[in-house]
Amino acid sequence: MNDCIFCKIIAGEIPSRKKYEDDEIVIFEDIEPKAKIHLLCVPKDHFAYLTELDERRSALLGKTFSKIASFAPSFGLEKGYRLIVNQGDDAGQTVKHLHIHMMGGQELPF
Ligand code: AMP
Ligand code: ZN
């Protein structure tokens, strides 16, 4: 967990452009945006894979999606957005701390 870059962002040890934070999640700008608006929604609980979901984490993720839906318009995503959760090497998951990409601010060409 110690060398997890998202845990370091959550702990404030690495700077990020935070858009929202509460006791359960943080939302910040992706450092290499692949869309006009590209945010990362990161549960503060460190786990990498959906296979690690238990009852508590499932409830956390449910709330997380609900918050995403509530806050998306205030992030400029009122016309729609795409959520991506990369899982494992074939998906190109580079950070092994579960996160939800929020992409939009434009018509997505793919
Ligand atoms: P994934 O490929 O799904 O693991 O996505 C990881 C994402 O984290 C990539 O889109 C990176 O651009 C992004 N990323 C990596 N380091 C940082 C950082 N320090 N601040 C913001 N985003 C980052
Ligand atoms: Zn982590």
Short mmCIF file of C-alpha atoms and ligand atoms in Angstrom, two decimals, residues 5-6 9 14-16 28-32 34 38 40 86 92-95 99 101, ligand 1:
data_model
loop_
_atom_site.label_atom_id
_atom_site.label_comp_id
_atom_site.label_asym_id
_atom_site.label_seq_id
_atom_site.Cartn_x
_atom_site.Cartn_y
_atom_site.Cartn_z
CA ILE A 5 0.42 6.57 -5.99
CA PHE A 6 -3.30 7.08 -5.34
CA ILE A 9 -2.52 11.52 -3.41
CA ILE A 14 1.63 13.96 -3.93
CA PRO A 15 -0.16 17.00 -5.36
CA SER A 16 -3.31 16.61 -7.42
CA PHE A 28 -9.18 14.64 -9.15
CA GLU A 29 -8.03 15.44 -12.67
CA ASP A 30 -6.16 12.74 -14.57
CA ILE A 31 -2.58 13.90 -15.16
CA GLU A 32 -2.68 12.67 -18.78
CA LYS A 34 -7.60 11.34 -22.73
CA HIS A 38 -10.93 13.39 -17.64
CA LEU A 40 -10.51 9.95 -11.66
CA ASN A 86 -9.78 -0.91 -15.95
CA GLY A 92 -3.95 -1.58 -19.26
CA GLN A 93 -4.58 -1.00 -15.56
CA THR A 94 -1.45 0.83 -14.45
CA VAL A 95 -2.50 1.88 -10.94
CA HIS A 99 -10.55 3.93 -9.66
CA HIS A 101 -12.35 7.16 -15.01
P1 AMP B 1 -5.43 2.96 -15.28
O1 AMP B 1 -4.71 2.76 -16.58
O2 AMP B 1 -6.88 2.63 -15.36
O3 AMP B 1 -4.72 2.28 -14.12
O4 AMP B 1 -5.40 4.52 -15.03
C1 AMP B 1 -4.47 5.18 -14.25
C2 AMP B 1 -4.61 6.65 -14.57
O5 AMP B 1 -3.95 7.38 -13.56
C3 AMP B 1 -3.98 7.05 -15.91
O6 AMP B 1 -4.98 7.63 -16.75
C4 AMP B 1 -2.91 8.06 -15.50
O7 AMP B 1 -2.83 9.13 -16.41
C5 AMP B 1 -3.42 8.52 -14.15
N1 AMP B 1 -2.39 9.00 -13.24
C6 AMP B 1 -1.21 8.42 -12.93
N2 AMP B 1 -0.53 9.15 -12.04
C7 AMP B 1 -1.32 10.23 -11.76
C8 AMP B 1 -1.18 11.37 -10.90
N3 AMP B 1 -0.08 11.56 -10.13
N4 AMP B 1 -2.17 12.28 -10.88
C9 AMP B 1 -3.27 12.12 -11.64
N5 AMP B 1 -3.46 11.06 -12.46
C10 AMP B 1 -2.50 10.14 -12.52
#
